[in-house]
Structures are given as structure tokens and as C-alpha cells.
């Protein structure tokens, strides 16, 4: 016991002596100087990147319409003009194909991904993968429901406003009310959901949408949908108008209407896009208005992508400036339409 007390006493004395002599715990090693973080998306060549340094991934959603064909052409010709590499794929309107294409682009280490999402939901996982790989994503044309922090910007049309513009045409035409049909775009897509929402928001309460079916934005699928409508409802009696979410479906609907003996002008038809086909339908008396949706997004997206690579600031949401076209000057304008 005496022994233990002595050891404890000596230890205490040693601690006191060391403290008095200023013994210190070793100082932490100096932190290594980290370079200032580059803004998200800035490439290694930033802030002096040129188009030749850019590889843009463009996993196009499909080739379902003349609008889409013009959109694809706009990206391809911009890449050729500016001299950047475009990694193009066609997902045939299937989200799983688009997701695989995005993953392949991440593997490849592209500079930027311009994603036109076929539907709004279901992008969180792949957007996180792109973010983790440091690849900026620009959402193009349609919208996504993912949080805005998961992509750098969105460039495209205001689909809700397009629906509101269509509603305004029906409200003007039918001040005393009417019954109408809706031929809608791809279910779950930003374009169809936005247009349907804007349309319902502004449509007068005395105008009733008696039925709404999807034609998936294609001419081929719109034909049987319109035929089924015509079996169920008598044109002119049961309904007086149709809101059609794009020109291709409008042309399909016209095929079915013609076959059923309906004449141009018997129904009030408003479509969306403003393609040459839509202009011809106005000239022929089938469409009474065509709400513009501009597909020529290539130049804007390329310019923004280069800015991102150079660490420059960009807007989070860039909306395309659009209008409504009418039959009265359709013949005059059709020659200058680019799509
Ligand atoms: O997302 C834009 C829409 O998609 C266009 O209105 C339609 O034509 C296309 O298929």
C-alpha cells in the first residue's frame, strides 16, 4: 500500500513539473491550401472554354412529331455550326431509354447534358448521379418535378401559358358556353400536364370539357382516339369544339373527322405548335387558332452550356417568347415557317 501511494505521489509530481515547463500537446499540422472551388459545372478549360472543348449529351425523347424533328435538327445544326460534339440518341418516347442514355453520357464524361424529359417524374436518381459526377444538366423543353437544385437551368416553353392561350380562344368564341373535347399529349409529360392545367385554369365556367383522351402527341395515335370520340359523341350536337395539344395529333384528328363527313369549320379547333402542318390546317379551315410552341432551342442551349463551362452565371428558368397564330394571315406566313 505504501508502495502504491509513493508511485501515485511521484506521478503527480512529474505531471506538475511537465506542466510548469510548458510541455504542450503537439500543434496540428498546417492545413494544406485548397484551391478556390470552381463554380458548379465549370470545366477544366474554364474560364476560357470554347465550343471545340464541349461535348454535349442530347438524349432526345423521341421523333413523335414535326415539332420534335425540328427540335432535333436545331441541335444538330447548331453543333455543326459551332463545332462542338453532340452525343445524340433517340429514346422513342420511353423514359427508361432516356435514363440509360444519360447514364452512358455520365460514363463517357461529357461536358454537359441537355435533357428533354419525356415525363416529369422519376428523374431524381439519374440527376443525382450526374451531379455526383460533376456534370451539369440543362432541362430542355418539358419540365421535371425534381427539385430545382438537381439541375442548373431549364430552357423551354411556358406550357401552362400555352393552355391559357388556348382557353382564351374558346372563351372568345363561345361567350354563351359550349361543350368541347380535349385530345391531350403524353400523360405525365410537362407539356400535356402544363397545357391541361392552364386550359382548365382560364376556361370559362360555361364551357364544359365533356371528354379528354391522350393521343401521345402522335398523328397515328390520334386517329383512333378521334374515331372513338366520334362514335360516342355527335360532332356539332354533343360537342362544338376540340382543344388538341399538338399539330400532329390535330392532323390525325382531321383524318378521322373527314372520314366521318365532318367539314372544315363545323367544329372550333385550337391546336398547339405552329408547324407548317398546323398552318396548312388553318389555311384549309380546320384549325381556328394555333398556339405557338417553339422547338428551335439548339442555339440558346449551346450558348448557355458554354457559359456554364466557363463558370459564368446563368438564369435558372429561361422561357421562350411565343404567340398565337390565326387563319387570316396563315397563307402569308406559311412560306417563312422553319418547321
Ligand atoms: O414538348 C413539346 C411538345 O412535344 C410539342 O408540342 C409536341 O409537338 C411534341 O411532341
Coordinates of C-alpha atoms and ligand atoms in Angstrom, one line a residue:
X1 CA 0.0 0.0 0.0
X2 CA 2.9 2.4 0.9
X3 CA 4.4 1.4 -2.4
X4 CA 1.3 2.4 -4.4
X5 CA 1.0 5.8 -2.6
X6 CA 4.6 6.5 -3.4
X7 CA 4.0 5.8 -7.2
X8 CA 0.9 8.0 -7.2
X9 CA 2.8 10.8 -5.5
X10 CA 5.8 10.6 -7.9
X11 CA 3.4 10.6 -11.0
X12 CA 1.7 13.7 -9.7
X13 CA 5.0 15.5 -9.2
X14 CA 6.1 14.5 -12.7
X15 CA 2.8 15.9 -14.2
X16 CA 3.2 19.2 -12.3
X17 CA 6.9 19.6 -13.4
X18 CA 6.0 18.9 -17.1
X19 CA 3.1 21.4 -17.0
X20 CA 5.3 24.0 -15.3
X21 CA 8.0 23.6 -18.0
X22 CA 5.3 24.3 -20.7
X23 CA 5.0 20.9 -22.2
X24 CA 2.3 21.2 -24.8
X25 CA 0.3 18.7 -27.0
X26 CA 1.8 18.7 -30.5
X27 CA 0.4 21.5 -32.7
X28 CA -1.8 20.3 -35.6
X29 CA 0.0 20.1 -38.9
X30 CA -0.7 23.2 -41.1
X31 CA -3.7 22.6 -43.3
X32 CA -2.8 22.2 -47.0
X33 CA -4.1 25.2 -49.0
X34 CA -7.1 24.1 -51.1
X35 CA -7.6 25.8 -54.5
X36 CA -10.7 28.0 -54.5
X37 CA -13.7 25.8 -55.6
X38 CA -14.8 26.3 -59.2
X39 CA -18.5 27.2 -59.7
X40 CA -20.5 24.0 -60.2
X41 CA -20.2 22.9 -63.8
X42 CA -17.1 25.0 -64.7
X43 CA -14.9 22.8 -66.8
X44 CA -11.1 22.3 -66.5
X45 CA -10.7 24.7 -69.5
X46 CA -12.8 27.4 -67.7
X47 CA -13.0 30.4 -67.9
X48 CA -11.6 30.1 -71.4
X49 CA -13.5 27.2 -72.9
X50 CA -14.5 27.3 -76.5
X51 CA -17.1 25.3 -78.4
X52 CA -14.4 22.9 -79.6
X53 CA -13.9 21.9 -75.9
X54 CA -17.6 21.0 -75.5
X55 CA -19.2 17.6 -75.7
X56 CA -23.0 17.9 -75.2
X57 CA -25.1 14.9 -74.5
X58 CA -28.6 15.3 -76.0
X59 CA -30.8 12.2 -75.2
X60 CA -33.7 13.2 -77.3
X61 CA -37.0 11.8 -76.1
X62 CA -38.3 10.6 -79.5
X63 CA -39.3 11.5 -83.0
X64 CA -43.1 11.7 -82.3
X65 CA -43.9 14.9 -84.1
X66 CA -42.8 17.5 -86.7
X67 CA -42.0 19.7 -83.7
X68 CA -39.6 17.1 -82.3
X69 CA -38.0 16.7 -85.8
X70 CA -37.4 20.4 -85.9
X71 CA -36.0 20.4 -82.3
X72 CA -33.5 17.6 -83.2
X73 CA -32.4 19.4 -86.4
X74 CA -31.9 22.6 -84.4
X75 CA -29.4 20.9 -82.0
X76 CA -27.6 19.0 -84.8
X77 CA -27.2 22.1 -87.0
X78 CA -26.0 24.2 -84.0
X79 CA -23.4 21.6 -83.1
X80 CA -22.1 21.6 -86.7
X81 CA -22.1 25.4 -86.9
X82 CA -20.4 26.0 -83.5
X83 CA -18.1 23.0 -83.8
X84 CA -19.0 21.1 -80.6
X85 CA -19.5 17.4 -80.3
X86 CA -23.2 16.3 -79.9
X87 CA -23.9 12.9 -78.4
X88 CA -27.4 12.2 -79.8
X89 CA -29.8 9.4 -79.0
X90 CA -33.5 8.8 -79.6
X91 CA -35.4 7.3 -76.7
X92 CA -38.5 6.5 -78.7
X93 CA -40.7 8.1 -76.0
X94 CA -39.5 5.7 -73.3
X95 CA -38.2 7.2 -70.1
X96 CA -36.0 4.1 -69.4
X97 CA -34.2 4.6 -72.7
X98 CA -33.6 8.2 -71.8
X99 CA -32.2 7.2 -68.4
X100 CA -29.8 4.7 -70.0
X101 CA -28.7 7.3 -72.4
X102 CA -28.0 9.8 -69.6
X103 CA -26.0 7.1 -67.7
X104 CA -23.9 6.3 -70.8
X105 CA -23.1 10.0 -71.1
X106 CA -22.1 10.2 -67.5
X107 CA -19.7 7.2 -68.0
X108 CA -18.3 9.0 -71.1
X109 CA -17.7 12.1 -69.0
X110 CA -19.4 14.6 -71.3
X111 CA -19.2 18.4 -70.5
X112 CA -22.9 19.0 -70.2
X113 CA -26.2 17.1 -70.6
X114 CA -29.2 18.8 -72.3
X115 CA -32.2 16.7 -71.2
X116 CA -35.7 16.9 -72.8
X117 CA -37.6 14.8 -70.3
X118 CA -40.4 12.7 -71.8
X119 CA -42.3 12.8 -68.5
X120 CA -42.0 14.9 -65.4
X121 CA -41.4 12.4 -62.6
X122 CA -38.7 9.8 -62.0
X123 CA -35.5 11.7 -62.6
X124 CA -34.1 12.2 -59.1
X125 CA -31.7 9.2 -59.2
X126 CA -30.1 9.9 -62.5
X127 CA -29.9 13.6 -61.8
X128 CA -28.1 12.8 -58.6
X129 CA -25.7 10.6 -60.5
X130 CA -24.9 13.4 -62.9
X131 CA -24.5 15.9 -60.0
X132 CA -22.1 13.5 -58.2
X133 CA -20.1 13.2 -61.4
X134 CA -19.9 17.0 -61.6
X135 CA -21.8 17.1 -64.9
X136 CA -24.2 20.0 -65.3
X137 CA -27.7 19.2 -66.6
X138 CA -29.9 21.7 -68.5
X139 CA -33.5 20.6 -68.7
X140 CA -34.8 21.4 -72.2
X141 CA -38.3 21.8 -73.5
X142 CA -40.5 19.9 -71.0
X143 CA -40.1 20.2 -67.2
X144 CA -39.2 17.8 -64.4
X145 CA -40.8 17.5 -61.0
X146 CA -37.3 17.0 -59.3
X147 CA -36.1 19.7 -57.0
X148 CA -34.6 22.7 -58.9
X149 CA -31.2 22.2 -57.1
X150 CA -30.7 19.0 -59.1
X151 CA -30.2 20.8 -62.4
X152 CA -28.6 24.0 -63.5
X153 CA -31.3 25.5 -65.6
X154 CA -34.5 24.9 -67.6
X155 CA -34.9 26.3 -71.1
X156 CA -38.3 25.9 -72.8
X157 CA -41.9 27.0 -73.3
X158 CA -44.4 28.1 -70.7
X159 CA -46.7 25.1 -71.2
X160 CA -49.3 26.5 -68.7
X161 CA -49.4 29.8 -70.6
X162 CA -50.0 27.8 -73.8
X163 CA -53.0 26.2 -72.3
X164 CA -54.3 29.5 -71.0
X165 CA -53.9 31.0 -74.5
X166 CA -56.0 28.1 -76.0
X167 CA -58.7 28.7 -73.3
X168 CA -58.8 32.4 -74.3
X169 CA -59.7 31.4 -77.8
X170 CA -62.6 29.2 -76.7
X171 CA -63.8 31.9 -74.3
X172 CA -63.9 34.4 -77.1
X173 CA -65.7 32.0 -79.5
X174 CA -68.3 30.7 -77.1
X175 CA -69.5 33.6 -74.7
X176 CA -72.7 31.7 -74.1
X177 CA -71.0 28.4 -73.3
X178 CA -70.2 25.2 -75.2
X179 CA -69.3 21.5 -74.9
X180 CA -65.8 20.6 -76.0
X181 CA -63.4 17.7 -76.2
X182 CA -59.7 17.5 -75.4
X183 CA -57.1 15.5 -77.3
X184 CA -54.2 15.5 -74.9
X185 CA -50.5 14.9 -75.2
X186 CA -48.4 12.2 -73.4
X187 CA -49.7 11.5 -70.0
X188 CA -47.4 12.7 -67.2
X189 CA -45.4 14.9 -69.6
X190 CA -44.7 18.5 -68.7
X191 CA -46.2 19.7 -72.0
X192 CA -49.5 17.8 -71.5
X193 CA -49.9 18.5 -67.8
X194 CA -49.0 22.1 -68.2
X195 CA -51.3 22.7 -71.1
X196 CA -54.2 20.9 -69.4
X197 CA -53.7 22.9 -66.2
X198 CA -53.5 26.3 -67.9
X199 CA -56.5 25.4 -70.1
X200 CA -58.7 24.5 -67.1
X201 CA -57.5 27.5 -65.1
X202 CA -58.7 30.0 -67.6
X203 CA -61.6 28.2 -69.4
X204 CA -64.9 30.0 -68.7
X205 CA -67.2 28.0 -66.4
X206 CA -69.9 27.7 -69.0
X207 CA -67.6 25.8 -71.3
X208 CA -67.5 22.1 -70.4
X209 CA -64.8 19.6 -71.3
X210 CA -67.0 16.5 -71.8
X211 CA -64.1 14.1 -72.5
X212 CA -60.3 14.1 -72.6
X213 CA -58.1 11.3 -74.0
X214 CA -54.5 11.1 -74.9
X215 CA -53.1 10.7 -78.4
X216 CA -49.5 10.6 -77.1
X217 CA -48.5 13.6 -79.3
X218 CA -48.6 11.4 -82.5
X219 CA -50.7 11.6 -85.6
X220 CA -51.1 7.8 -85.8
X221 CA -52.4 7.5 -82.2
X222 CA -54.8 10.5 -82.6
X223 CA -56.7 8.9 -85.4
X224 CA -58.3 6.0 -83.4
X225 CA -58.9 8.4 -80.4
X226 CA -60.8 10.8 -82.6
X227 CA -62.7 7.9 -84.2
X228 CA -63.7 6.7 -80.8
X229 CA -64.9 10.2 -79.8
X230 CA -67.0 10.4 -83.0
X231 CA -68.7 7.1 -82.1
X232 CA -69.5 8.3 -78.7
X233 CA -70.5 12.0 -79.4
X234 CA -72.1 13.6 -82.4
X235 CA -70.0 16.4 -83.9
X236 CA -71.7 19.8 -83.7
X237 CA -74.6 18.5 -81.5
X238 CA -72.8 16.8 -78.5
X239 CA -69.7 19.0 -78.8
X240 CA -68.8 22.1 -80.7
X241 CA -65.0 22.3 -80.3
X242 CA -61.8 20.4 -79.6
X243 CA -58.6 21.5 -77.8
X244 CA -55.7 19.5 -79.3
X245 CA -52.3 19.5 -77.6
X246 CA -50.2 19.5 -80.8
X247 CA -50.5 19.8 -84.5
X248 CA -49.5 16.2 -85.3
X249 CA -52.5 14.9 -83.3
X250 CA -54.6 17.7 -85.0
X251 CA -53.7 16.3 -88.4
X252 CA -54.7 12.8 -87.2
X253 CA -57.9 14.1 -85.8
X254 CA -58.7 15.8 -89.2
X255 CA -58.2 12.4 -91.0
X256 CA -60.9 10.9 -88.7
X257 CA -63.2 13.9 -89.0
X258 CA -63.0 13.9 -92.8
X259 CA -63.8 10.2 -92.9
X260 CA -66.8 10.8 -90.7
X261 CA -68.1 13.5 -93.0
X262 CA -67.3 16.5 -90.8
X263 CA -66.4 19.6 -92.8
X264 CA -63.8 22.3 -92.0
X265 CA -65.4 24.9 -89.8
X266 CA -68.1 22.6 -88.4
X267 CA -66.1 22.5 -85.2
X268 CA -63.9 25.1 -83.5
X269 CA -60.5 23.6 -83.2
X270 CA -57.5 25.1 -81.4
X271 CA -54.1 23.3 -81.7
X272 CA -50.6 23.9 -80.3
X273 CA -47.2 24.2 -82.0
X274 CA -47.4 26.3 -85.1
X275 CA -45.8 23.8 -87.5
X276 CA -46.3 24.1 -91.3
X277 CA -48.9 21.3 -91.0
X278 CA -50.7 23.4 -88.4
X279 CA -50.6 26.4 -90.7
X280 CA -51.9 24.4 -93.6
X281 CA -54.8 23.2 -91.4
X282 CA -55.6 26.8 -90.7
X283 CA -55.5 27.7 -94.4
X284 CA -57.8 24.7 -95.1
X285 CA -60.2 25.9 -92.5
X286 CA -59.8 23.1 -89.9
X287 CA -57.9 25.0 -87.2
X288 CA -59.2 28.3 -85.9
X289 CA -56.1 29.1 -83.9
X290 CA -52.6 27.6 -83.4
X291 CA -50.8 28.4 -80.2
X292 CA -47.0 28.6 -80.8
X293 CA -44.5 26.3 -79.1
X294 CA -41.1 27.0 -80.5
X295 CA -38.8 23.9 -81.0
X296 CA -35.7 25.8 -82.2
X297 CA -33.8 25.6 -78.9
X298 CA -30.4 24.5 -80.1
X299 CA -28.7 27.9 -80.2
X300 CA -29.9 29.0 -76.8
X301 CA -29.0 25.8 -75.1
X302 CA -25.5 25.7 -76.7
X303 CA -24.8 29.3 -75.6
X304 CA -25.9 28.5 -72.0
X305 CA -23.8 25.3 -71.9
X306 CA -20.6 27.2 -72.9
X307 CA -21.4 29.8 -70.2
X308 CA -21.7 27.0 -67.6
X309 CA -18.4 25.5 -68.7
X310 CA -16.8 28.9 -68.2
X311 CA -18.3 29.4 -64.8
X312 CA -20.5 32.3 -65.8
X313 CA -23.8 32.9 -64.2
X314 CA -27.0 31.8 -66.0
X315 CA -30.7 32.1 -65.4
X316 CA -32.5 29.2 -63.7
X317 CA -35.5 29.3 -65.9
X318 CA -35.5 30.7 -69.5
X319 CA -38.9 30.8 -71.2
X320 CA -39.3 31.0 -74.9
X321 CA -41.2 34.0 -76.3
X322 CA -44.2 32.8 -78.2
X323 CA -47.5 33.9 -79.7
X324 CA -50.8 32.7 -81.2
X325 CA -51.3 32.3 -85.0
X326 CA -54.7 32.7 -86.8
X327 CA -56.1 31.7 -90.2
X328 CA -56.3 35.3 -91.5
X329 CA -52.5 35.5 -92.2
X330 CA -51.6 31.8 -92.2
X331 CA -51.2 31.8 -96.0
X332 CA -48.9 34.8 -95.9
X333 CA -46.7 33.3 -93.1
X334 CA -46.5 29.6 -94.1
X335 CA -43.7 30.2 -96.5
X336 CA -41.4 31.6 -93.8
X337 CA -42.1 28.8 -91.3
X338 CA -38.9 26.9 -90.5
X339 CA -40.6 23.8 -89.3
Ligands
LIG1 O1 -42.8 19.2 -75.5 C1 -43.2 19.8 -76.7 C2 -44.3 19.1 -77.4 O2 -43.8 17.8 -77.7 C3 -44.8 19.6 -78.6 O3 -46.0 20.4 -78.5 C4 -45.2 18.4 -79.4 O4 -45.4 18.5 -80.7 C5 -44.0 17.5 -79.0 O5 -44.2 16.2 -79.3

